[in-house]
Each structure stands twice: as structure tokens, then as C-alpha cells.
Amino acid sequence: MRRVFLLPMIFLICLTTVSTLQARDYVLGWGARAGATLDPEQVHVGFHLDLGDIAERLRLQPNVEIGFGDNKTLVAINPEVFYLFTPHNRWTPYAGGGLGINIVNWDDKAGMSDKTETEIGLNLLGGVETRISDTTKFFGEIKFGVGDSPDAKFAVGLTFLM
């Protein structure tokens, strides 16, 4: 029953955040992401914001990912920072990392109750992005977890520039 309300609540929080930040001209872009997770074995979908450079070649890009499978639902809140290696090339590789704030809900096998925990880990990531139009970028990314984050995540997505 809790999951029925969890997804709409996260969606509303994301919309509110985008609206608030967009009004202040802090958001340079926003986008969607999807992929697969290893340990736990899941598929995930998510949302991210491009909050721009905080220093030369250093981008702040937080995201929220929701994973399904392996008898659990995982909501990952990831405030991440990327270093862009060659930002003016057609394909731009990047590496970075950040905290992984993971809210895990396990399904009870009897279907009687659920267990929810919040865990903190560290994410290390690498990827490549490219512009596919004047207002859209495509990316592919691999993320490795340390501590209480998933072992590995593979994701692709789009960023829509404002």
C-alpha cells in the first residue's frame, strides 16, 4: 500500500523542485534516465537535473532513481558531481561521484508487511554524453556503489536543455 503513494509523491516533489529552480534560473536542463542495476538485480527509471558548472568542467547533476525487482523497491537520491574531460568535443567523457541516499523497501514473502530502511553509500561513475540536437543531449553511464549503494548501475538517458 505504501508504494502506491510513494511514486506519485516522488513525482510531485520532482515537479515542484524543477518549477522552483527554473523560476530562479538555476536549472540548465532536466531529463530522464533508465537502466539496470546489479545487486540488487533490478530495472530502474529516474529523473535528473543539470544545475550547471560549479567550477570549470565541474557539473552538479543530482538525480533520483527508482528501482524495481529482486523483491524490493529502491529509491536512490544521488547528489552527484561530474568532471567533464573534453567539454567541446562531439562525445564528452565524464567521471564523478557523490553520495547515494538509498531508501529500500523489502517485500515480505507472506505479503503481510514490508520493511523499509534508509542506507547511505558512495557512488563512483563514468560516462559519455553527446548533443543530438540544439536542445537535447544523450548519455550512457556506469555507476559503481561503495558501502550501502547498489554494486553497479548501467543507465542511458536524455537531458533537455533550457
mmCIF file of C-alpha atoms in Angstrom:
data_model
loop_
_atom_site.group_PDB
_atom_site.id
_atom_site.type_symbol
_atom_site.label_atom_id
_atom_site.label_comp_id
_atom_site.label_asym_id
_atom_site.label_seq_id
_atom_site.Cartn_x
_atom_site.Cartn_y
_atom_site.Cartn_z
ATOM 1 C CA MET A 1 0.000 0.000 0.000
ATOM 2 C CA ARG A 2 2.859 2.401 0.761
ATOM 3 C CA ARG A 3 4.285 2.009 -2.743
ATOM 4 C CA VAL A 4 1.020 3.187 -4.288
ATOM 5 C CA PHE A 5 1.621 6.595 -2.711
ATOM 6 C CA LEU A 6 5.434 6.635 -2.992
ATOM 7 C CA LEU A 7 5.737 7.133 -6.766
ATOM 8 C CA PRO A 8 3.206 9.988 -7.056
ATOM 9 C CA MET A 9 4.801 11.722 -4.076
ATOM 10 C CA ILE A 10 8.293 11.496 -5.628
ATOM 11 C CA PHE A 11 6.934 12.741 -8.956
ATOM 12 C CA LEU A 12 5.278 15.753 -7.276
ATOM 13 C CA ILE A 13 8.462 16.569 -5.355
ATOM 14 C CA CYS A 14 10.467 16.475 -8.604
ATOM 15 C CA LEU A 15 7.965 18.712 -10.400
ATOM 16 C CA THR A 16 7.957 21.188 -7.524
ATOM 17 C CA THR A 17 11.758 21.234 -7.426
ATOM 18 C CA VAL A 18 12.045 21.822 -11.178
ATOM 19 C CA SER A 19 9.423 24.600 -11.080
ATOM 20 C CA THR A 20 11.108 26.327 -8.147
ATOM 21 C CA LEU A 21 14.633 26.067 -9.559
ATOM 22 C CA GLN A 22 13.526 27.022 -13.067
ATOM 23 C CA ALA A 23 11.940 30.191 -11.723
ATOM 24 C CA ARG A 24 15.325 31.109 -10.234
ATOM 25 C CA ASP A 25 17.270 30.278 -13.436
ATOM 26 C CA TYR A 26 19.387 27.628 -11.685
ATOM 27 C CA VAL A 27 18.360 24.687 -13.847
ATOM 28 C CA LEU A 28 20.164 24.430 -17.180
ATOM 29 C CA GLY A 29 18.450 21.172 -18.091
ATOM 30 C CA TRP A 30 16.424 18.242 -16.880
ATOM 31 C CA GLY A 31 15.990 14.721 -18.087
ATOM 32 C CA ALA A 32 15.009 11.111 -17.770
ATOM 33 C CA ARG A 33 17.152 8.031 -17.246
ATOM 34 C CA ALA A 34 16.609 4.268 -17.255
ATOM 35 C CA GLY A 35 18.724 1.178 -16.894
ATOM 36 C CA ALA A 36 19.640 -1.957 -15.000
ATOM 37 C CA THR A 37 21.090 -2.474 -11.530
ATOM 38 C CA LEU A 38 23.268 -5.316 -10.233
ATOM 39 C CA ASP A 39 22.997 -6.395 -6.582
ATOM 40 C CA PRO A 40 20.113 -5.901 -6.229
ATOM 41 C CA GLU A 41 19.054 -7.164 -9.665
ATOM 42 C CA GLN A 42 16.591 -4.502 -10.777
ATOM 43 C CA VAL A 43 15.500 -2.223 -13.558
ATOM 44 C CA HIS A 44 15.376 1.445 -12.689
ATOM 45 C CA VAL A 45 13.926 4.675 -14.024
ATOM 46 C CA GLY A 46 14.774 8.146 -12.879
ATOM 47 C CA PHE A 47 14.942 11.876 -13.239
ATOM 48 C CA HIS A 48 17.910 14.263 -13.129
ATOM 49 C CA LEU A 49 18.662 17.977 -13.139
ATOM 50 C CA ASP A 50 21.608 19.730 -14.804
ATOM 51 C CA LEU A 51 22.372 22.516 -12.320
ATOM 52 C CA GLY A 52 25.345 23.777 -14.311
ATOM 53 C CA ASP A 53 29.029 24.144 -13.601
ATOM 54 C CA ILE A 54 30.168 24.833 -10.058
ATOM 55 C CA ALA A 55 33.745 25.284 -11.343
ATOM 56 C CA GLU A 56 35.425 24.932 -14.725
ATOM 57 C CA ARG A 57 34.442 21.499 -16.165
ATOM 58 C CA LEU A 58 32.749 20.514 -12.866
ATOM 59 C CA ARG A 59 28.973 19.977 -13.153
ATOM 60 C CA LEU A 60 26.401 19.469 -10.410
ATOM 61 C CA GLN A 61 23.806 16.943 -11.613
ATOM 62 C CA PRO A 62 21.635 15.377 -8.892
ATOM 63 C CA ASN A 63 19.245 12.550 -9.738
ATOM 64 C CA VAL A 64 16.571 10.317 -8.282
ATOM 65 C CA GLU A 65 16.276 6.693 -9.427
ATOM 66 C CA ILE A 66 13.569 4.178 -8.548
ATOM 67 C CA GLY A 67 14.487 0.503 -8.897
ATOM 68 C CA PHE A 68 12.074 -2.434 -9.117
ATOM 69 C CA GLY A 69 12.812 -6.142 -8.746
ATOM 70 C CA ASP A 70 14.542 -8.657 -6.502
ATOM 71 C CA ASN A 71 11.601 -8.441 -4.041
ATOM 72 C CA LYS A 72 12.371 -4.817 -3.190
ATOM 73 C CA THR A 73 11.837 -1.252 -4.277
ATOM 74 C CA LEU A 74 14.852 1.055 -4.041
ATOM 75 C CA VAL A 75 14.601 4.847 -4.214
ATOM 76 C CA ALA A 76 18.078 6.336 -4.689
ATOM 77 C CA ILE A 77 18.652 10.049 -4.153
ATOM 78 C CA ASN A 78 22.042 10.879 -5.667
ATOM 79 C CA PRO A 79 23.577 14.372 -5.352
ATOM 80 C CA GLU A 80 26.423 13.875 -7.843
ATOM 81 C CA VAL A 81 29.220 15.979 -9.324
ATOM 82 C CA PHE A 82 30.826 15.265 -12.730
ATOM 83 C CA TYR A 83 34.194 16.259 -14.178
ATOM 84 C CA LEU A 84 33.886 16.796 -17.966
ATOM 85 C CA PHE A 85 37.128 15.761 -19.699
ATOM 86 C CA THR A 86 36.677 17.407 -23.120
ATOM 87 C CA PRO A 87 33.511 19.524 -22.958
ATOM 88 C CA HIS A 88 33.699 20.909 -26.507
ATOM 89 C CA ASN A 89 34.106 17.625 -28.407
ATOM 90 C CA ARG A 90 31.187 15.796 -30.048
ATOM 91 C CA TRP A 91 31.411 12.998 -27.443
ATOM 92 C CA THR A 92 32.246 14.246 -23.965
ATOM 93 C CA PRO A 93 33.511 11.682 -21.446
ATOM 94 C CA TYR A 94 32.982 12.387 -17.759
ATOM 95 C CA ALA A 95 33.706 10.885 -14.352
ATOM 96 C CA GLY A 96 32.439 11.732 -10.926
ATOM 97 C CA GLY A 97 30.642 10.618 -7.861
ATOM 98 C CA GLY A 98 28.593 11.551 -4.870
ATOM 99 C CA LEU A 99 26.504 10.277 -2.029
ATOM 100 C CA GLY A 100 23.898 7.599 -2.520
ATOM 101 C CA ILE A 101 20.959 8.020 -0.169
ATOM 102 C CA ASN A 102 19.035 4.776 -0.640
ATOM 103 C CA ILE A 103 15.549 4.114 0.698
ATOM 104 C CA VAL A 104 14.930 0.361 0.442
ATOM 105 C CA ASN A 105 11.537 -1.290 0.874
ATOM 106 C CA TRP A 106 11.603 -5.108 1.119
ATOM 107 C CA ASP A 107 8.511 -7.151 0.302
ATOM 108 C CA ASP A 108 7.579 -9.645 2.987
ATOM 109 C CA LYS A 109 7.197 -13.100 1.434
ATOM 110 C CA ALA A 110 3.932 -13.666 3.275
ATOM 111 C CA GLY A 111 2.602 -10.366 1.910
ATOM 112 C CA MET A 112 1.657 -9.259 5.408
ATOM 113 C CA SER A 113 4.122 -6.394 5.999
ATOM 114 C CA ASP A 114 7.039 -4.539 4.478
ATOM 115 C CA LYS A 115 10.342 -3.384 5.924
ATOM 116 C CA THR A 116 11.867 -0.025 4.973
ATOM 117 C CA GLU A 117 15.394 1.201 5.712
ATOM 118 C CA THR A 118 17.467 4.214 4.684
ATOM 119 C CA GLU A 119 21.087 3.468 3.816
ATOM 120 C CA ILE A 120 23.966 5.760 2.840
ATOM 121 C CA GLY A 121 26.637 4.803 0.324
ATOM 122 C CA LEU A 122 29.020 6.349 -2.170
ATOM 123 C CA ASN A 123 28.645 6.335 -5.962
ATOM 124 C CA LEU A 124 31.593 6.422 -8.382
ATOM 125 C CA LEU A 125 30.638 6.870 -12.020
ATOM 126 C CA GLY A 126 31.821 7.347 -15.553
ATOM 127 C CA GLY A 127 30.041 8.026 -18.781
ATOM 128 C CA VAL A 128 29.867 9.805 -22.084
ATOM 129 C CA GLU A 129 27.386 12.364 -23.422
ATOM 130 C CA THR A 130 26.702 13.919 -26.803
ATOM 131 C CA ARG A 131 24.344 16.502 -28.223
ATOM 132 C CA ILE A 132 21.718 15.031 -30.518
ATOM 133 C CA SER A 133 20.080 18.420 -31.189
ATOM 134 C CA ASP A 134 20.420 22.034 -30.062
ATOM 135 C CA THR A 135 18.271 21.347 -27.011
ATOM 136 C CA THR A 136 18.866 17.647 -26.260
ATOM 137 C CA LYS A 137 21.804 15.562 -25.037
ATOM 138 C CA PHE A 138 22.060 11.761 -24.878
ATOM 139 C CA PHE A 139 24.233 9.947 -22.313
ATOM 140 C CA GLY A 140 25.363 6.479 -21.293
ATOM 141 C CA GLU A 141 26.710 5.892 -17.810
ATOM 142 C CA ILE A 142 28.033 3.223 -15.458
ATOM 143 C CA LYS A 143 27.920 3.728 -11.709
ATOM 144 C CA PHE A 144 29.694 1.665 -9.031
ATOM 145 C CA GLY A 145 28.485 1.637 -5.450
ATOM 146 C CA VAL A 146 30.593 1.624 -2.292
ATOM 147 C CA GLY A 147 29.078 0.785 1.068
ATOM 148 C CA ASP A 148 25.287 0.603 1.088
ATOM 149 C CA SER A 149 24.761 1.574 -2.581
ATOM 150 C CA PRO A 150 23.962 -0.968 -5.335
ATOM 151 C CA ASP A 151 27.108 -2.662 -6.684
ATOM 152 C CA ALA A 152 26.655 -1.409 -10.265
ATOM 153 C CA LYS A 153 24.160 0.536 -12.351
ATOM 154 C CA PHE A 154 24.051 0.918 -16.110
ATOM 155 C CA ALA A 155 21.933 3.788 -17.419
ATOM 156 C CA VAL A 156 21.110 5.711 -20.572
ATOM 157 C CA GLY A 157 19.103 8.888 -20.761
ATOM 158 C CA LEU A 158 18.278 12.245 -22.249
ATOM 159 C CA THR A 159 18.840 15.755 -20.953
ATOM 160 C CA PHE A 160 16.602 18.535 -22.273
ATOM 161 C CA LEU A 161 18.363 21.897 -22.145
ATOM 162 C CA MET A 162 16.503 25.078 -21.255
#
